[in-house]
PDB file of C-alpha atoms in Angstrom:
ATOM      1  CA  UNK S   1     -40.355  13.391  -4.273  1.00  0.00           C
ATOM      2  CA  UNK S   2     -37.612  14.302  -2.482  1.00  0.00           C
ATOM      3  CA  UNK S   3     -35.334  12.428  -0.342  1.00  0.00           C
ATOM      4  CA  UNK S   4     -32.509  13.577   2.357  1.00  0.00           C
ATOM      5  CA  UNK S   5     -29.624  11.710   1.500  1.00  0.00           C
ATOM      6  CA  UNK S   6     -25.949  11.195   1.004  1.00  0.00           C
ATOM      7  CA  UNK S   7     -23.154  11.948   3.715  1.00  0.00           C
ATOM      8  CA  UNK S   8     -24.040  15.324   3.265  1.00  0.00           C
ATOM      9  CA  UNK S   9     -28.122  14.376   4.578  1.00  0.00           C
ATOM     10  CA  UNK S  10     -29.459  17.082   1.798  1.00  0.00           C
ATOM     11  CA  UNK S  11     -32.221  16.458  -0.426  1.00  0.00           C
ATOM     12  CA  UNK S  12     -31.755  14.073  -3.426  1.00  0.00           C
ATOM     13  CA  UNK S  13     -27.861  13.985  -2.622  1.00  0.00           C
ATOM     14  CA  UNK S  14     -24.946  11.492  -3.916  1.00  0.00           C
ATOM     15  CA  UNK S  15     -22.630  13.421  -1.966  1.00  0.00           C
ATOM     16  CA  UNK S  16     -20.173  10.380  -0.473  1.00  0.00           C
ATOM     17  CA  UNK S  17     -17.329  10.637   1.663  1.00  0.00           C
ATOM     18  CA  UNK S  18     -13.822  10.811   0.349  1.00  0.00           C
ATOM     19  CA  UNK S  19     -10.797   8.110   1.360  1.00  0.00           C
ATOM     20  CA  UNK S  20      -9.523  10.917   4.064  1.00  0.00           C
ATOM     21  CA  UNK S  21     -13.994  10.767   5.334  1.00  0.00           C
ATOM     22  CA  UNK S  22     -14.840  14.192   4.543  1.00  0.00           C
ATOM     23  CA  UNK S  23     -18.316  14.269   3.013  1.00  0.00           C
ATOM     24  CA  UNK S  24     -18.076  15.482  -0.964  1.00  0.00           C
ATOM     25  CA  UNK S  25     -14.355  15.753  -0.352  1.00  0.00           C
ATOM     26  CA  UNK S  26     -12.032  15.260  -3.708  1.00  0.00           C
ATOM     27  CA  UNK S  27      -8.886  13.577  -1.899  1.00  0.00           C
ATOM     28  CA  UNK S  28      -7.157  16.534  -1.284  1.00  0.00           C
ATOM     29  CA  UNK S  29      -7.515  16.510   2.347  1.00  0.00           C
ATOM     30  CA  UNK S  30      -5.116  13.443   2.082  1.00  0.00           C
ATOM     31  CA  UNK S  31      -2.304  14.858   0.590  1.00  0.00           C
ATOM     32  CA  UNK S  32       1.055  15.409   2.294  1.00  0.00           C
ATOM     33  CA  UNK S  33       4.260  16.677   1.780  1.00  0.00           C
ATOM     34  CA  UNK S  34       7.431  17.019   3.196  1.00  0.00           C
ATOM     35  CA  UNK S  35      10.697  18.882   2.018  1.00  0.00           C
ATOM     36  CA  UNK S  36      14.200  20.079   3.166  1.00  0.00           C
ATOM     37  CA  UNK S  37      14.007  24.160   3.911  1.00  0.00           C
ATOM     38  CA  UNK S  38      16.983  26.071   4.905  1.00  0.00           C
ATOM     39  CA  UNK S  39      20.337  24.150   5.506  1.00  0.00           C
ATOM     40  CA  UNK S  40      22.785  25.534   7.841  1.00  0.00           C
ATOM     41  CA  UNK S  41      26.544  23.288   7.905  1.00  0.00           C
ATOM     42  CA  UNK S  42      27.005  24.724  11.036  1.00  0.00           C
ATOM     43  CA  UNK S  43      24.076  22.447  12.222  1.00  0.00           C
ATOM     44  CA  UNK S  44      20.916  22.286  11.617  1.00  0.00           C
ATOM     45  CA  UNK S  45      18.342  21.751   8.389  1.00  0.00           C
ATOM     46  CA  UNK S  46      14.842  22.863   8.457  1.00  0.00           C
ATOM     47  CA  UNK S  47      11.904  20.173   7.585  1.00  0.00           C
ATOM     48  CA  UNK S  48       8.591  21.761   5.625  1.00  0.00           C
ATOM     49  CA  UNK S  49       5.599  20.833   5.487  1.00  0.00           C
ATOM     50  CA  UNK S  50       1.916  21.011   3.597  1.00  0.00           C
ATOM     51  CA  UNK S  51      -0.990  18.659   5.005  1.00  0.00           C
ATOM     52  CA  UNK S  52      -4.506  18.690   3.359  1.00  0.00           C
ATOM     53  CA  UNK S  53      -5.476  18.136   6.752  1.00  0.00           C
ATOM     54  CA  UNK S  54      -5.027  17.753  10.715  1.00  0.00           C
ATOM     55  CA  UNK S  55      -2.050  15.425  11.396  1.00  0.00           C
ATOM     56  CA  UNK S  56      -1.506  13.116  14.414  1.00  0.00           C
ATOM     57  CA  UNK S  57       1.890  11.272  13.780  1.00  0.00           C
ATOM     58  CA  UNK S  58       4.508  11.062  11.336  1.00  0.00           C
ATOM     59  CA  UNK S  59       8.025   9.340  10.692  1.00  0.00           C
ATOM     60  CA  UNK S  60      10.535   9.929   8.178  1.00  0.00           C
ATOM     61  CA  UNK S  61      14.123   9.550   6.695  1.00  0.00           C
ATOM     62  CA  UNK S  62      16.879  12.027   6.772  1.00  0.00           C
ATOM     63  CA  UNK S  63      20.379  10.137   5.292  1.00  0.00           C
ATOM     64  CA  UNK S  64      23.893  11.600   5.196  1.00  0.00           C
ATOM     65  CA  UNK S  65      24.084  13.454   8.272  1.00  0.00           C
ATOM     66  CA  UNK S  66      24.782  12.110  12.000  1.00  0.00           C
ATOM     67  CA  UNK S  67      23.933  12.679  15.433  1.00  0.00           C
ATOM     68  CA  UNK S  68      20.218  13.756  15.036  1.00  0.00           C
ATOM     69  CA  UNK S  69      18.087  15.435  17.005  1.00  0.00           C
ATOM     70  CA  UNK S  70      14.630  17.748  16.657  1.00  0.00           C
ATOM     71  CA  UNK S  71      13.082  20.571  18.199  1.00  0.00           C
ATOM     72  CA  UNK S  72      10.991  23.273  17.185  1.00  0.00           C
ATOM     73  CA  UNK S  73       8.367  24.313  14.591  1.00  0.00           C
ATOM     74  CA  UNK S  74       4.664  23.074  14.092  1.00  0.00           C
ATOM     75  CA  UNK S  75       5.466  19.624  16.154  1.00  0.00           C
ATOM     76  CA  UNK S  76       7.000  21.745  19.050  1.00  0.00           C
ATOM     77  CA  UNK S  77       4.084  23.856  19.036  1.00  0.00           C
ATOM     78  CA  UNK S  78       1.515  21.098  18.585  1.00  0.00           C
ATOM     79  CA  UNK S  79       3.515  19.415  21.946  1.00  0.00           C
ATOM     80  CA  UNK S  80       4.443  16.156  20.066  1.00  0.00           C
ATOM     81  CA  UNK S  81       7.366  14.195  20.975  1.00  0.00           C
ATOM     82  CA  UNK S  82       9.801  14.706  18.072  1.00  0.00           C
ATOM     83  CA  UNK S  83      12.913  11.813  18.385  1.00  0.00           C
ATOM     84  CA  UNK S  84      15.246  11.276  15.822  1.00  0.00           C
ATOM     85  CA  UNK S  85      18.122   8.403  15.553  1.00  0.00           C
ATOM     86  CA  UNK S  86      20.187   6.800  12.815  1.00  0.00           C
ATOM     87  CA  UNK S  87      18.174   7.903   9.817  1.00  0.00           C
ATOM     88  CA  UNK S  88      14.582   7.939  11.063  1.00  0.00           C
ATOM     89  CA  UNK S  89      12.551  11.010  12.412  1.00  0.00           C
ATOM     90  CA  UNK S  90       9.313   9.775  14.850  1.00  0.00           C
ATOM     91  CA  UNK S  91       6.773  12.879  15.814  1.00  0.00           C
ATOM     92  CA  UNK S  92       4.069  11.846  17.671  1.00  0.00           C
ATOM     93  CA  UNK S  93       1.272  12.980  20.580  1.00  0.00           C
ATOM     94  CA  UNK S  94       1.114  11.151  24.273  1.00  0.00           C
ATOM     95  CA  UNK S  95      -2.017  13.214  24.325  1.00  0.00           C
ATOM     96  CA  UNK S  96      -3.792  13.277  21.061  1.00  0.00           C
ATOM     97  CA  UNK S  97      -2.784  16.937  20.035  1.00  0.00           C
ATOM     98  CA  UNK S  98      -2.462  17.412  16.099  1.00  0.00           C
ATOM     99  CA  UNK S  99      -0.983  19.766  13.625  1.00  0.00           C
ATOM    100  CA  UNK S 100      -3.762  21.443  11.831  1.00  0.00           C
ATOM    101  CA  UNK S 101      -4.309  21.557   8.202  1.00  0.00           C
ATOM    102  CA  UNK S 102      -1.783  23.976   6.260  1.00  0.00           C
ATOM    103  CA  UNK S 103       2.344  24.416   5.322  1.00  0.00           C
ATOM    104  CA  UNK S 104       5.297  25.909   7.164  1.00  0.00           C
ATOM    105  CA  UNK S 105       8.162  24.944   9.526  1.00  0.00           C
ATOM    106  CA  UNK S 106       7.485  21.379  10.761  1.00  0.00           C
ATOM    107  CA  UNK S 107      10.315  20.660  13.245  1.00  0.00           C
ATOM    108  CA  UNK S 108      13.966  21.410  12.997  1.00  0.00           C
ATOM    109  CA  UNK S 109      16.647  18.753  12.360  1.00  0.00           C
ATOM    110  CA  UNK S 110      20.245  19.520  14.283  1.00  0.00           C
ATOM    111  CA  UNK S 111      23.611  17.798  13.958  1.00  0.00           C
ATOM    112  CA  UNK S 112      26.219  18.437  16.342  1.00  0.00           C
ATOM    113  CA  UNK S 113      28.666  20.012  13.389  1.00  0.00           C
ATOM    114  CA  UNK S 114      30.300  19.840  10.311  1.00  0.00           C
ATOM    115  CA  UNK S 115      31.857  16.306  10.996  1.00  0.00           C
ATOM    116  CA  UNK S 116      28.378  14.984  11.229  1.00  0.00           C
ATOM    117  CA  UNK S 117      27.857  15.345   7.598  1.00  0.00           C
ATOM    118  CA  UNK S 118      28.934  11.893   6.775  1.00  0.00           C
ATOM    119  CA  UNK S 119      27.783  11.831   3.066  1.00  0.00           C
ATOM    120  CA  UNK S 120      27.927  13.931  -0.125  1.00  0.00           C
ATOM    121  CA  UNK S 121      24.304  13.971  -0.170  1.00  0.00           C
ATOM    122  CA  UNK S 122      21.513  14.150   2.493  1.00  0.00           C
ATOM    123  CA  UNK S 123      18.146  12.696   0.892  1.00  0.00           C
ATOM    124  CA  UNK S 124      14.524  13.222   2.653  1.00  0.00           C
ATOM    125  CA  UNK S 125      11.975  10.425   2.256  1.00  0.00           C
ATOM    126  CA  UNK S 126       9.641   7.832   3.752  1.00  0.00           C
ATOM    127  CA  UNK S 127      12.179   5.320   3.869  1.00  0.00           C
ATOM    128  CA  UNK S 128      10.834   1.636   4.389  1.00  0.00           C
ATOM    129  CA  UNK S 129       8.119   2.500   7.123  1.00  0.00           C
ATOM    130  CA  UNK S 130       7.471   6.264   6.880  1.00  0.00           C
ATOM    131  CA  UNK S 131       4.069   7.696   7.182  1.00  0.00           C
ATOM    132  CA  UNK S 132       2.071  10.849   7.796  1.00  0.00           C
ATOM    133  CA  UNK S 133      -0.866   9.837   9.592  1.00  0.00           C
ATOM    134  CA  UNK S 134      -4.479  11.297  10.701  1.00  0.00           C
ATOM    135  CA  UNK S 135      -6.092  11.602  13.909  1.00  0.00           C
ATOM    136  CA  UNK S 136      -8.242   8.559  12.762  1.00  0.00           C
ATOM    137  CA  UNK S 137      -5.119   6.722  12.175  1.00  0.00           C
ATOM    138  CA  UNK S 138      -4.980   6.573   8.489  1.00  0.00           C
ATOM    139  CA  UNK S 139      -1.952   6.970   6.441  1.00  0.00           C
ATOM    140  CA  UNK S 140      -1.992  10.302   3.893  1.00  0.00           C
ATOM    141  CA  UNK S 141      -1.277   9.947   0.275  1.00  0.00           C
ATOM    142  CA  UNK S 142       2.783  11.578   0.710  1.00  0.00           C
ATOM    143  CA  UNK S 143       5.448  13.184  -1.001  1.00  0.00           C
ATOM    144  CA  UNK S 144       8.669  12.984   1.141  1.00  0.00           C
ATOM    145  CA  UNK S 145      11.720  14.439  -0.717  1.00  0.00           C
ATOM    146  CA  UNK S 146      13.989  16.382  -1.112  1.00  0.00           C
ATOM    147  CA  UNK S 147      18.113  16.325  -1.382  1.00  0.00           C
ATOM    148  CA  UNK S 148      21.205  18.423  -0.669  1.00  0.00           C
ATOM    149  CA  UNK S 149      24.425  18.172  -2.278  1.00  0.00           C
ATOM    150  CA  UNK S 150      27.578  18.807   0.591  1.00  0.00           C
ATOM    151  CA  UNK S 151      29.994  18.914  -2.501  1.00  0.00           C
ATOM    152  CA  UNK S 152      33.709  17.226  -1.522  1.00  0.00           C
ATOM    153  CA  UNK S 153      35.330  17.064   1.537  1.00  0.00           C
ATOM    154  CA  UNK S 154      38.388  18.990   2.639  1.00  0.00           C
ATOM    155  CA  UNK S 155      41.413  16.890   2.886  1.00  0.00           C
ATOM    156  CA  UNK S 156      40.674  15.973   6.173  1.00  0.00           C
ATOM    157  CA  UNK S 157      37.303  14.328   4.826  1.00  0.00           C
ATOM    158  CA  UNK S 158      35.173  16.455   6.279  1.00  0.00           C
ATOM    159  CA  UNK S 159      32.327  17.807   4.538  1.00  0.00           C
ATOM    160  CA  UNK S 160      32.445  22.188   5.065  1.00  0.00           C
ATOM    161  CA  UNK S 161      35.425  21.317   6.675  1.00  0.00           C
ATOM    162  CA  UNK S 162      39.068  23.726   5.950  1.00  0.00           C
ATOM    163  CA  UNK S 163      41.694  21.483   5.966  1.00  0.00           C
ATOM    164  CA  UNK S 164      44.362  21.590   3.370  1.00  0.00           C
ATOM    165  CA  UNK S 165      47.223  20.445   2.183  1.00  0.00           C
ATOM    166  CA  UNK S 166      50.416  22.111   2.525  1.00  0.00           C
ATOM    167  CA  UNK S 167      53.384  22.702  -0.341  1.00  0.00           C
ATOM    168  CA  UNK S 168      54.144  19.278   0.996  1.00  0.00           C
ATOM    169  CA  UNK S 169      51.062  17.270   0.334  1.00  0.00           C
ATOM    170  CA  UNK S 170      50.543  16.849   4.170  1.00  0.00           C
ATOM    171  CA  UNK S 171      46.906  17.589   5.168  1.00  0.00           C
ATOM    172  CA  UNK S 172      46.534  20.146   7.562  1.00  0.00           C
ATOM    173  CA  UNK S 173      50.976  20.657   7.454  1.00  0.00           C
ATOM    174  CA  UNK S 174      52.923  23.466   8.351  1.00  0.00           C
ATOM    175  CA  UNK S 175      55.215  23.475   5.332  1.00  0.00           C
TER     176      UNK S 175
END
């Protein structure tokens, strides 16, 4: 005798629906990632991404670097508000637009120059609060990182800065 059933309404089905709610899904649909792309000291870093499925919202850490802001990539297209400040990045929809499933160029992280790289090293990650959320609102299984190494600072203590010293010791001297 047969019986339409599970999520999938089919006959004699145990089909169920994943964590992420898609019917016979295996949990891939919740994974997210996020990773540094190109890095440019003149300004700007690149932020990648790979979601198992539509995305409404996310928020994330970007340390060693100053001045913040965003612009650009699968966010700009998708029309979500992209802010960044301190450490944290926020991208989010006022009107319920969503980055579809897939990878590429999320949004674009610029610094105002050199002298905002206040750190050796820039890390990526979800911080305390970070998330990648749904359009339902639930929070994706995530991999945030990523790091880049700025080396040592000219003399001056700027990171990809040229300062030197001079025969006399003096940083940025004539002698």
């Amino acid at each position: 005798d047969s019986v339409l059933s599970g999520c999938d309404n089919t006959c004699n089905s145990t089909a169920t629906t994943d964590d992420c709610g898609v019917c016979a899904g295996d949990g891939s649909s919740c994974l997210a990632s996020l990773s540094f792309g190109t890095f440019d000291s003149s300004g700007s870093v690149e932020i990648m991404y790979d979601f198992g499925s539509a995305v409404a919202g996310f928020q994330f850490d970007v340390t060693g670097l100053s001045g913040l802001s965003a612009s650009g990539g699968a966010a700009g297209d998708a029309g979500f508000e992209v802010s960044a400040g301190n450490t944290t990045v926020i991208g989010f929809s006022m009107t319920g637009a969503e980055i579809a499933a897939g990878s590429g160029l999320l949004t674009i992280l610029y610094f105002p120059h050199n002298e905002s790289v206040i750190d050796a090293m820039s890390t990526l990650s979800l911080g305390s609060f970070g998330t990648i959320t749904s359009v339902s609102g639930s929070d994706f299984v995530s991999t945030v990182s990523g790091s880049i190494n700025h080396g040592t600072p000219d003399c001056a203590g700027n990171y990809y800065g040229t300062a030197a010293e001079d025969c006399a010791g003096v940083c940025n001297g004539t002698s």
